[in-house]
């Protein structure tokens, strides 16, 4: 485009601009610059010929116009490349995540596992199966394919499996059930395939699947969707196990603390038909476990392991390991060279009820209420023939509870009687009643006692058949629904009439316990005051002091 005339300013956004003046001098400006005509020397604006060539591509304009599109496109590309990355990751997921333990330098052996002698023997047998399979084969004996390790949490299932890895001189593959169930559908099953493939190649070998309940739950029992993946994984395990022939020298060990929710197909003969049960340790087991965990720590001479074992009924192996560690931490914090009984005892309480809350301020009034409350528990327990001896009373807050009264059974118990339960209920009521008698006022401090008591009374009626009125039968089928966040659901298998009767019985049992406690506390009013007063000053009573508190004569009658 050519143009003649007077120009004041030309904004250049073209490729080039050429200006020719009258003398025929040609001025050219660079592209994409803003140029004022006045910048051109000797420019006579009359009769200037401006030659503007057709506009080039306006990159800036295009950029602005298409920016949104570009952004979207860029994002798409970004996502696409991410997805591709994930895909290749998914390929890796398919490969088994199982860790292979070499049997050369075992970190854990059977000697690290205490108290579980029977389980250890059973495990030893499995090791033998692997190494001398022929011997059994010749006699026509079927060697188990799968072994299920059962037991409550912290009883050493994982530990025992690790020990086997150390003891058996064969390759050991370990994977946890939850590792199977990850993100991508279809991967669990392929992982199983891969794992078994590897194990068979390296036979004789062991496969350990920890926490198998994560995949081995009853099929079709899930609430809502999303359990397909698990089912596929489980099915694949079953397929693989069925695929073993007599010459396949691979044994699978699985561990769970929820055998009740395992799919029955897993438990069928020819699969996990061997069970090894790990129980909570008894008093000797606890002694041994304590010794093992204390073996690498300096213990003072005053640590009485027998006494520790006595005080830790209901502790699992993991609790005991934790106890020893807590004691060591306490000793270190106190700049001690050795762990003494004081630290061990304090740690028992810590493990039982969480760390001592030093920072919490309790008013004198509160402390008084707590003192009477705990004294009430202790006194009722002391006076009843079938309750466990009181070991310690304290008004120091620990964990959730404000004060605590600790009773210890004289021996480990496997069955409990209705009389023991009744005395326990009365003891539970003792706290609340002491408050009521002394202050004529109810507090929230007893809420946990009441909850525990209600639960217990309810169990007596509906599960243990301890109610004379309702007779020896159970009511309601209880089920732990793991999918509903471990909530306990109850299937009512009785009508309203029975429901009312159950309520009445629970009320009657608790009412009776309440009366028992009231009788005792009223008859021992002075003693109650005495113990509470002692508690106010000492904060805690145990041992001889506690005995004296119960027995020393009071200047008065009772
Ligand atoms: P589980 O798998 O049964 O839940 P773990 O095997 O993980 O329990 O046990 C946790 C910890 O508790 C172990 O690492 C060990 O320190 C300790 N422990 C448990 N049982 C025993 C035991 N019988 N002997 C020694 N230590 C034990
Ligand atoms: Mg475990
Ligand atoms: Zn209480």
Coordinates of C-alpha atoms and ligand atoms in Angstrom, one line a residue:
X1 CA 0.0 0.0 0.0
X2 CA 1.4 3.4 -1.0
X3 CA 0.3 6.7 0.3
X4 CA 1.2 10.3 -0.2
X5 CA 0.5 13.2 2.2
X6 CA 1.5 14.6 5.5
X7 CA 2.4 12.2 8.2
X8 CA 3.0 13.0 11.8
X9 CA 3.7 9.7 13.3
X10 CA 3.9 6.2 12.2
X11 CA 3.5 3.3 14.5
X12 CA 5.4 0.5 13.1
X13 CA 4.1 -2.9 13.7
X14 CA 5.0 -4.2 10.3
X15 CA 8.0 -5.9 9.0
X16 CA 9.8 -2.8 7.7
X17 CA 8.9 0.8 7.0
X18 CA 10.7 2.7 4.3
X19 CA 10.5 6.4 4.1
X20 CA 11.9 8.3 1.2
X21 CA 12.5 12.0 1.4
X22 CA 12.5 14.5 -1.4
X23 CA 16.2 14.1 -2.1
X24 CA 15.6 10.5 -2.6
X25 CA 17.2 9.4 0.6
X26 CA 15.7 6.2 1.9
X27 CA 15.2 5.7 5.6
X28 CA 14.3 2.3 6.8
X29 CA 13.2 1.5 10.3
X30 CA 13.5 -1.9 12.0
X31 CA 10.5 -4.0 12.5
X32 CA 8.3 -3.9 15.5
X33 CA 9.6 -0.6 16.7
X34 CA 7.6 2.5 17.5
X35 CA 9.1 5.3 15.4
X36 CA 8.3 8.9 15.3
X37 CA 8.7 10.6 12.0
X38 CA 10.5 13.3 13.9
X39 CA 13.3 10.9 14.6
X40 CA 14.2 10.9 10.9
X41 CA 16.7 13.7 10.3
X42 CA 16.0 16.4 7.6
X43 CA 12.6 15.0 7.1
X44 CA 10.5 17.4 5.2
X45 CA 7.0 16.3 5.7
X46 CA 5.8 17.7 2.5
X47 CA 5.6 15.3 -0.3
X48 CA 6.9 12.4 1.6
X49 CA 6.3 9.1 0.1
X50 CA 5.7 6.4 2.5
X51 CA 5.9 2.9 1.4
X52 CA 4.2 0.6 3.8
X53 CA 4.5 -3.0 2.8
X54 CA 1.7 -5.4 3.6
X55 CA 1.6 -6.2 7.3
X56 CA 3.6 -9.3 8.3
X57 CA 2.2 -11.7 10.8
X58 CA 1.2 -9.9 14.0
X59 CA 2.7 -12.4 16.5
X60 CA 1.8 -10.3 19.5
X61 CA -1.8 -10.0 18.5
X62 CA -2.0 -13.6 17.7
X63 CA -0.4 -14.5 21.0
X64 CA -2.9 -12.5 23.0
X65 CA -5.9 -13.8 21.0
X66 CA -4.9 -17.4 21.3
X67 CA -3.4 -17.3 24.8
X68 CA -6.4 -19.0 26.4
X69 CA -6.3 -21.7 23.8
X70 CA -2.6 -22.2 24.3
X71 CA -3.0 -22.4 28.0
X72 CA -5.6 -25.1 27.7
X73 CA -3.5 -26.9 25.2
X74 CA -0.5 -26.7 27.4
X75 CA -2.5 -28.1 30.3
X76 CA -3.8 -30.9 28.2
X77 CA -0.3 -31.8 27.2
X78 CA 0.9 -31.6 30.8
X79 CA -1.9 -33.9 32.0
X80 CA -1.3 -36.2 29.1
X81 CA 2.4 -36.6 29.9
X82 CA 1.5 -37.1 33.6
X83 CA -0.9 -39.8 32.7
X84 CA 1.8 -41.5 30.6
X85 CA 4.2 -41.3 33.5
X86 CA 1.6 -42.9 35.7
X87 CA 1.0 -45.6 33.2
X88 CA 4.6 -46.6 33.2
X89 CA 4.5 -46.5 37.0
X90 CA 1.5 -48.7 36.8
X91 CA 3.6 -51.1 34.9
X92 CA 6.0 -51.2 37.8
X93 CA 3.1 -51.6 40.2
X94 CA 2.3 -54.8 38.5
X95 CA 5.7 -56.1 39.5
X96 CA 5.6 -57.6 43.0
X97 CA 6.7 -55.2 45.7
X98 CA 7.7 -58.1 47.8
X99 CA 11.0 -57.7 49.5
X100 CA 13.4 -60.6 49.3
X101 CA 15.2 -61.3 52.5
X102 CA 18.5 -63.1 52.1
X103 CA 19.0 -65.8 54.6
X104 CA 22.6 -65.0 54.9
X105 CA 22.6 -62.4 57.7
X106 CA 19.4 -62.8 59.7
X107 CA 18.6 -59.8 61.9
X108 CA 15.9 -61.6 63.8
X109 CA 16.0 -65.3 64.9
X110 CA 13.8 -67.5 67.1
X111 CA 15.9 -66.3 70.1
X112 CA 14.4 -62.9 69.7
X113 CA 10.9 -64.3 70.2
X114 CA 10.1 -65.0 73.8
X115 CA 7.3 -67.0 75.5
X116 CA 5.7 -68.4 72.3
X117 CA 7.3 -71.8 72.6
X118 CA 4.5 -73.7 70.9
X119 CA 4.3 -71.3 68.0
X120 CA 8.1 -71.5 67.6
X121 CA 8.0 -75.3 67.5
X122 CA 5.3 -75.2 64.9
X123 CA 7.3 -72.8 62.9
X124 CA 10.4 -74.9 63.2
X125 CA 8.4 -77.7 61.7
X126 CA 7.6 -75.5 58.7
X127 CA 11.3 -74.9 58.2
X128 CA 11.8 -78.6 58.3
X129 CA 9.1 -79.2 55.7
X130 CA 11.0 -76.9 53.3
X131 CA 14.4 -78.4 53.7
X132 CA 13.4 -82.1 53.7
X133 CA 10.4 -82.2 51.6
X134 CA 11.4 -85.5 50.1
X135 CA 11.2 -87.3 53.5
X136 CA 7.5 -86.4 53.8
X137 CA 6.8 -87.0 50.2
X138 CA 8.1 -90.6 50.4
X139 CA 5.6 -91.4 53.1
X140 CA 2.8 -89.8 51.2
X141 CA 2.4 -87.0 53.7
X142 CA 1.0 -83.7 52.4
X143 CA 3.1 -80.8 53.3
X144 CA 1.0 -77.7 54.1
X145 CA 0.8 -75.0 51.5
X146 CA -0.2 -72.3 53.7
X147 CA 0.2 -71.4 57.4
X148 CA -1.9 -68.9 59.1
X149 CA -0.5 -66.9 62.1
X150 CA -3.2 -65.8 64.4
X151 CA -3.2 -63.6 67.4
X152 CA -4.1 -60.3 68.9
X153 CA -2.1 -57.2 67.8
X154 CA 1.4 -56.9 69.2
X155 CA 1.8 -60.6 70.1
X156 CA 4.7 -61.0 67.7
X157 CA 3.2 -62.4 64.5
X158 CA 5.3 -60.2 62.3
X159 CA 8.3 -60.8 64.6
X160 CA 7.9 -64.6 64.3
X161 CA 7.7 -64.4 60.5
X162 CA 10.9 -62.3 60.4
X163 CA 12.5 -64.9 62.7
X164 CA 11.6 -67.6 60.2
X165 CA 13.3 -65.6 57.5
X166 CA 16.4 -65.7 59.6
X167 CA 16.1 -69.4 60.5
X168 CA 15.1 -70.9 57.3
X169 CA 18.0 -71.0 54.9
X170 CA 15.7 -70.3 52.0
X171 CA 14.6 -67.1 50.1
X172 CA 11.9 -65.3 51.9
X173 CA 9.4 -63.0 50.2
X174 CA 7.5 -60.6 52.4
X175 CA 4.6 -58.4 51.5
X176 CA 1.8 -56.8 53.5
X177 CA -1.8 -57.2 52.6
X178 CA -2.3 -53.5 52.3
X179 CA 0.4 -53.1 49.8
X180 CA -1.6 -55.2 47.4
X181 CA -4.5 -52.9 47.6
X182 CA -3.2 -49.8 45.9
X183 CA -4.5 -47.2 43.5
X184 CA -4.7 -49.1 40.3
X185 CA -7.3 -51.7 39.5
X186 CA -6.0 -55.0 38.4
X187 CA -2.6 -54.5 39.8
X188 CA -3.2 -56.5 43.0
X189 CA -3.8 -59.6 41.0
X190 CA -0.8 -59.2 38.8
X191 CA 1.3 -58.5 41.8
X192 CA 0.2 -61.8 43.3
X193 CA 1.1 -63.6 40.0
X194 CA 4.5 -61.9 40.0
X195 CA 5.2 -62.7 43.6
X196 CA 4.3 -66.4 43.2
X197 CA 6.3 -66.6 40.0
X198 CA 9.4 -65.3 41.7
X199 CA 8.9 -67.5 44.7
X200 CA 8.6 -70.6 42.5
X201 CA 11.7 -69.7 40.5
X202 CA 13.6 -69.5 43.8
X203 CA 12.0 -72.6 45.4
X204 CA 12.4 -73.8 48.0
X205 CA 11.2 -70.5 49.4
X206 CA 8.7 -68.8 51.8
X207 CA 6.1 -66.2 51.0
X208 CA 4.9 -64.1 53.9
X209 CA 1.7 -62.1 53.6
X210 CA 1.3 -59.8 56.6
X211 CA -2.1 -58.5 57.6
X212 CA -3.9 -60.7 55.1
X213 CA -7.2 -59.5 56.3
X214 CA -6.7 -56.4 54.2
X215 CA -7.3 -58.6 51.1
X216 CA -8.8 -61.8 52.5
X217 CA -12.0 -60.4 53.8
X218 CA -15.2 -62.2 53.1
X219 CA -16.1 -61.5 49.5
X220 CA -19.2 -59.6 48.9
X221 CA -19.3 -58.3 52.4
X222 CA -18.1 -54.8 51.5
X223 CA -20.3 -51.8 51.9
X224 CA -20.5 -49.8 48.8
X225 CA -18.2 -50.3 45.8
X226 CA -14.5 -50.6 45.6
X227 CA -13.9 -54.1 46.9
X228 CA -13.6 -55.6 43.4
X229 CA -9.9 -55.0 43.5
X230 CA -9.6 -56.9 46.7
X231 CA -11.7 -59.7 45.4
X232 CA -9.5 -60.1 42.3
X233 CA -6.4 -60.1 44.4
X234 CA -7.8 -62.7 46.8
X235 CA -9.0 -64.9 43.9
X236 CA -5.5 -64.7 42.4
X237 CA -4.0 -65.9 45.6
X238 CA -6.4 -68.8 45.7
X239 CA -5.7 -69.7 42.0
X240 CA -2.0 -69.6 42.7
X241 CA -2.3 -71.8 45.7
X242 CA -4.4 -74.3 43.9
X243 CA -1.9 -74.3 41.1
X244 CA 0.8 -75.7 43.4
X245 CA 1.5 -79.3 42.7
X246 CA 3.2 -81.6 45.2
X247 CA 6.6 -80.7 43.9
X248 CA 6.1 -77.0 44.4
X249 CA 8.4 -76.3 47.3
X250 CA 6.9 -73.0 48.4
X251 CA 5.1 -72.4 51.7
X252 CA 3.0 -69.3 52.3
X253 CA 2.7 -67.8 55.7
X254 CA 0.0 -65.3 56.3
X255 CA -0.7 -63.3 59.5
X256 CA -3.8 -61.7 60.8
X257 CA -5.5 -60.6 64.0
X258 CA -8.9 -60.9 62.4
X259 CA -9.4 -64.5 61.5
X260 CA -13.1 -63.9 62.0
X261 CA -13.4 -61.8 58.9
X262 CA -11.3 -63.9 56.6
X263 CA -13.0 -65.4 53.5
X264 CA -13.8 -69.0 54.2
X265 CA -12.2 -70.0 50.9
X266 CA -8.8 -69.1 52.4
X267 CA -9.4 -71.5 55.3
X268 CA -10.5 -74.4 53.2
X269 CA -8.3 -77.5 53.4
X270 CA -5.4 -77.3 50.9
X271 CA -4.9 -73.7 51.5
X272 CA -4.2 -72.0 54.8
X273 CA -5.0 -75.2 56.7
X274 CA -2.2 -74.9 59.3
X275 CA -2.9 -72.5 62.1
X276 CA -0.3 -71.2 64.5
X277 CA -1.8 -69.2 67.4
X278 CA 0.0 -66.5 69.2
X279 CA -1.7 -65.7 72.5
X280 CA -1.2 -62.8 74.9
X281 CA 1.8 -63.7 77.0
X282 CA 1.2 -65.2 80.4
X283 CA 3.2 -64.3 83.5
X284 CA 6.2 -66.3 82.4
X285 CA 6.0 -65.1 78.9
X286 CA 5.9 -61.6 80.1
X287 CA 9.0 -62.2 82.2
X288 CA 10.9 -63.6 79.2
X289 CA 9.8 -60.9 76.9
X290 CA 10.8 -58.2 79.4
X291 CA 14.2 -59.9 79.8
X292 CA 14.7 -59.9 76.0
X293 CA 14.0 -56.3 75.6
X294 CA 16.0 -55.3 78.7
X295 CA 18.9 -57.4 77.7
X296 CA 20.7 -54.6 75.9
X297 CA 19.9 -52.0 78.5
X298 CA 21.6 -51.4 81.9
X299 CA 19.1 -52.5 84.6
X300 CA 19.6 -51.6 88.2
X301 CA 19.7 -54.4 90.8
X302 CA 16.4 -53.3 92.3
X303 CA 14.4 -54.2 89.2
X304 CA 12.3 -57.1 90.2
X305 CA 11.3 -58.8 86.9
X306 CA 8.9 -61.1 88.7
X307 CA 7.0 -58.1 90.1
X308 CA 7.0 -56.4 86.8
X309 CA 5.5 -59.4 85.2
X310 CA 2.8 -59.5 87.9
X311 CA 1.9 -55.9 87.3
X312 CA 1.5 -56.3 83.5
X313 CA -1.3 -58.7 83.1
X314 CA -2.9 -58.0 79.8
X315 CA 0.2 -56.5 78.2
X316 CA 1.2 -57.8 74.8
X317 CA 4.7 -58.3 73.7
X318 CA 4.6 -54.9 71.9
X319 CA 3.4 -53.3 75.2
X320 CA 6.3 -54.8 77.1
X321 CA 8.8 -53.6 74.4
X322 CA 7.2 -50.2 74.8
X323 CA 7.4 -50.4 78.6
X324 CA 11.2 -51.1 78.5
X325 CA 11.8 -48.3 76.1
X326 CA 9.7 -45.8 78.1
X327 CA 11.7 -46.8 81.2
X328 CA 15.0 -46.2 79.4
X329 CA 13.8 -42.8 78.2
X330 CA 12.8 -41.9 81.7
X331 CA 16.1 -43.0 83.2
X332 CA 18.0 -41.0 80.5
X333 CA 15.9 -37.9 81.2
X334 CA 16.8 -38.2 84.9
X335 CA 20.4 -38.5 84.0
X336 CA 20.7 -42.0 85.5
X337 CA 23.2 -44.5 84.4
X338 CA 20.8 -47.4 85.0
X339 CA 17.1 -48.1 84.7
X340 CA 15.7 -48.7 88.2
X341 CA 12.4 -50.1 89.4
X342 CA 11.0 -46.6 89.9
X343 CA 11.3 -45.9 86.1
X344 CA 9.9 -49.3 85.2
X345 CA 6.9 -48.9 87.5
X346 CA 6.2 -45.4 86.2
X347 CA 6.4 -46.8 82.7
X348 CA 3.8 -49.4 83.5
X349 CA 1.4 -46.7 84.2
X350 CA 2.4 -44.8 81.1
X351 CA 1.8 -47.7 78.9
X352 CA -1.5 -48.4 80.6
X353 CA -2.9 -44.9 80.4
X354 CA -0.7 -42.6 78.4
X355 CA 1.9 -40.2 79.7
X356 CA 1.4 -38.5 83.0
X357 CA -0.1 -35.1 82.4
X358 CA 2.1 -32.8 84.5
X359 CA 0.9 -29.5 83.0
X360 CA -2.7 -30.0 83.8
X361 CA -3.8 -27.9 86.8
X362 CA -6.4 -29.3 89.1
X363 CA -8.1 -27.1 91.6
X364 CA -8.2 -28.2 95.2
X365 CA -11.9 -28.7 95.0
X366 CA -11.4 -30.9 91.9
X367 CA -8.7 -32.8 93.6
X368 CA -10.9 -33.4 96.6
X369 CA -13.7 -34.8 94.5
X370 CA -11.2 -37.1 92.7
X371 CA -9.7 -38.2 96.0
X372 CA -13.1 -39.2 97.4
X373 CA -14.0 -40.8 94.1
X374 CA -10.9 -43.0 94.0
X375 CA -11.1 -43.8 97.7
X376 CA -14.7 -44.9 97.0
X377 CA -13.5 -47.3 94.3
X378 CA -10.7 -48.6 96.5
X379 CA -12.8 -49.1 99.6
X380 CA -15.5 -51.0 97.9
X381 CA -13.0 -53.2 96.1
X382 CA -11.2 -53.9 99.4
X383 CA -14.4 -54.9 101.2
X384 CA -15.7 -57.3 98.6
X385 CA -14.5 -60.9 98.5
X386 CA -14.4 -61.5 94.8
X387 CA -12.7 -58.3 93.6
X388 CA -9.0 -58.0 92.7
X389 CA -6.8 -56.5 95.4
X390 CA -6.2 -52.8 95.1
X391 CA -2.6 -52.1 94.1
X392 CA -2.5 -48.4 93.9
X393 CA -4.7 -45.3 94.2
X394 CA -3.8 -42.0 92.7
X395 CA -5.3 -38.6 92.1
X396 CA -2.7 -37.8 89.5
X397 CA -4.2 -37.4 86.0
X398 CA -3.1 -39.9 83.5
X399 CA -4.4 -40.1 79.9
X400 CA -8.1 -39.7 79.9
X401 CA -8.8 -40.4 83.5
X402 CA -8.4 -37.9 86.2
X403 CA -7.4 -40.2 89.0
X404 CA -7.1 -43.9 89.0
X405 CA -7.4 -46.9 91.2
X406 CA -5.5 -49.9 90.0
X407 CA -6.5 -53.4 90.9
X408 CA -4.4 -56.4 90.0
X409 CA -5.5 -59.9 89.7
X410 CA -3.5 -62.3 91.8
X411 CA -3.2 -64.7 88.8
X412 CA -4.0 -64.7 85.1
X413 CA -7.6 -65.6 84.5
X414 CA -9.2 -67.4 81.7
X415 CA -12.7 -67.5 83.0
X416 CA -14.5 -65.1 85.2
X417 CA -17.5 -65.7 87.4
X418 CA -20.7 -63.8 87.9
X419 CA -19.7 -63.0 91.5
X420 CA -16.5 -61.4 90.2
X421 CA -18.5 -59.4 87.8
X422 CA -20.9 -58.3 90.5
X423 CA -18.1 -57.1 92.7
X424 CA -16.5 -55.3 89.8
X425 CA -19.7 -53.5 89.1
X426 CA -20.0 -52.5 92.8
X427 CA -16.4 -51.3 92.7
X428 CA -17.2 -49.2 89.6
X429 CA -20.2 -47.7 91.3
X430 CA -18.0 -46.9 94.4
X431 CA -16.5 -43.8 92.8
X432 CA -19.7 -42.1 92.0
X433 CA -21.3 -43.1 95.3
X434 CA -18.4 -41.6 97.4
X435 CA -18.9 -38.3 95.6
X436 CA -22.6 -38.5 96.3
X437 CA -22.3 -39.4 99.9
X438 CA -19.7 -36.8 100.8
X439 CA -20.8 -33.9 98.6
X440 CA -24.4 -34.8 97.9
X441 CA -23.7 -33.8 94.3
X442 CA -23.1 -35.7 91.1
X443 CA -20.2 -35.0 88.8
X444 CA -19.1 -36.0 85.3
X445 CA -16.0 -37.7 86.7
X446 CA -17.9 -41.0 86.9
X447 CA -19.1 -41.1 83.3
X448 CA -16.5 -43.6 82.2
X449 CA -17.2 -45.9 85.1
X450 CA -20.9 -45.8 84.3
X451 CA -20.2 -46.6 80.7
X452 CA -18.0 -49.5 81.6
X453 CA -20.5 -50.8 84.1
X454 CA -23.4 -50.6 81.7
X455 CA -21.5 -52.5 79.1
X456 CA -20.5 -55.2 81.5
X457 CA -24.0 -55.6 82.9
X458 CA -25.3 -55.8 79.4
X459 CA -22.8 -58.5 78.4
X460 CA -23.7 -60.4 81.5
X461 CA -27.3 -60.5 80.4
X462 CA -27.0 -60.8 76.7
X463 CA -23.8 -62.8 76.2
X464 CA -22.8 -64.7 79.2
X465 CA -26.3 -65.9 80.2
X466 CA -25.8 -64.7 83.8
X467 CA -29.3 -63.4 84.3
X468 CA -31.6 -65.8 86.2
X469 CA -34.7 -64.2 84.6
X470 CA -33.6 -64.5 81.0
X471 CA -31.7 -67.7 81.3
X472 CA -28.6 -69.1 79.7
X473 CA -28.8 -67.9 76.2
X474 CA -27.4 -65.1 74.1
X475 CA -29.4 -62.2 72.7
X476 CA -28.4 -60.4 69.6
X477 CA -25.7 -61.4 67.2
X478 CA -22.8 -59.1 67.4
X479 CA -20.6 -58.4 64.5
X480 CA -17.6 -56.3 64.1
X481 CA -18.2 -54.6 60.8
X482 CA -14.7 -53.6 59.8
X483 CA -16.1 -51.7 56.8
X484 CA -18.1 -49.4 59.0
X485 CA -15.0 -48.2 60.9
X486 CA -15.0 -51.2 63.2
X487 CA -18.3 -50.2 64.6
X488 CA -20.1 -52.9 66.3
X489 CA -23.5 -53.6 64.8
X490 CA -26.0 -55.8 66.5
X491 CA -28.5 -57.9 64.8
X492 CA -31.5 -58.0 67.0
X493 CA -32.8 -61.5 67.0
X494 CA -35.4 -60.9 69.7
X495 CA -38.6 -58.9 70.0
X496 CA -39.6 -55.9 72.1
X497 CA -40.7 -57.9 75.0
X498 CA -37.3 -59.4 75.4
X499 CA -35.7 -56.1 74.8
X500 CA -37.6 -54.7 77.7
X501 CA -36.7 -57.6 79.8
X502 CA -33.0 -57.1 79.0
X503 CA -33.2 -53.5 80.0
X504 CA -34.9 -54.4 83.2
X505 CA -32.2 -57.0 84.0
X506 CA -29.4 -54.6 83.2
X507 CA -31.0 -52.0 85.5
X508 CA -31.5 -54.5 88.2
X509 CA -27.9 -55.7 88.1
X510 CA -26.5 -52.2 88.2
X511 CA -29.0 -51.2 90.9
X512 CA -27.9 -54.1 93.0
X513 CA -24.2 -53.1 92.5
X514 CA -25.1 -49.5 93.5
X515 CA -26.8 -50.7 96.7
X516 CA -23.8 -52.9 97.6
X517 CA -21.4 -50.0 97.1
X518 CA -23.7 -47.7 99.1
X519 CA -23.9 -50.1 102.1
X520 CA -20.1 -50.5 102.2
X521 CA -19.4 -46.8 101.9
X522 CA -21.9 -45.7 104.5
X523 CA -20.7 -48.4 106.9
X524 CA -17.1 -47.2 106.4
X525 CA -17.7 -43.5 106.2
X526 CA -14.8 -42.7 108.5
X527 CA -12.4 -44.9 106.6
X528 CA -13.5 -43.2 103.4
X529 CA -12.7 -39.8 104.8
X530 CA -9.4 -41.0 106.1
X531 CA -8.2 -42.5 102.8
X532 CA -9.4 -39.4 100.9
X533 CA -7.4 -37.1 103.3
X534 CA -4.3 -39.2 102.8
X535 CA -4.8 -39.0 99.1
X536 CA -5.1 -35.3 99.2
X537 CA -1.7 -35.0 100.8
X538 CA 0.2 -37.9 99.2
X539 CA -1.5 -37.9 95.8
X540 CA -0.8 -41.6 95.5
X541 CA -1.0 -44.6 97.8
X542 CA 0.5 -48.0 97.2
X543 CA 2.3 -50.8 99.0
X544 CA 2.7 -50.5 102.7
X545 CA 1.2 -47.1 102.8
X546 CA -1.9 -48.3 101.2
X547 CA -2.2 -51.3 103.6
X548 CA -1.9 -48.9 106.5
X549 CA -4.5 -46.6 105.1
X550 CA -6.9 -49.5 105.0
X551 CA -5.9 -51.0 108.4
X552 CA -4.6 -48.4 110.8
X553 CA -7.1 -47.7 113.6
X554 CA -9.1 -44.5 113.4
X555 CA -9.8 -42.4 116.4
X556 CA -13.5 -43.1 116.3
X557 CA -15.4 -46.3 115.7
X558 CA -15.0 -47.8 112.2
Ligands
LIG1 P1 2.0 -58.3 65.6 O1 2.5 -58.5 64.2 O2 1.5 -59.6 66.2 O3 1.0 -57.2 65.7 P2 4.7 -57.6 66.1 O4 5.3 -58.8 65.7 O5 4.7 -56.5 65.2 O6 3.2 -57.9 66.5 O7 5.3 -57.1 67.5 C1 5.6 -55.8 67.8 C2 6.8 -55.8 68.7 O8 6.5 -56.3 69.9 C3 8.0 -56.6 68.2 O9 8.8 -55.9 67.3 C4 8.7 -57.0 69.4 O10 9.6 -55.9 69.8 C5 7.6 -57.0 70.5 N1 7.2 -58.4 70.7 C6 5.9 -58.9 70.5 N2 5.9 -60.2 70.9 C7 7.1 -60.5 71.3 C8 7.6 -61.7 71.8 N3 6.9 -62.9 71.9 N4 8.9 -61.7 72.2 C9 9.7 -60.6 72.1 N5 9.2 -59.4 71.6 C10 7.9 -59.4 71.2
LIG2 MG1 2.1 -57.4 62.5
LIG3 ZN1 -13.9 -43.9 88.6

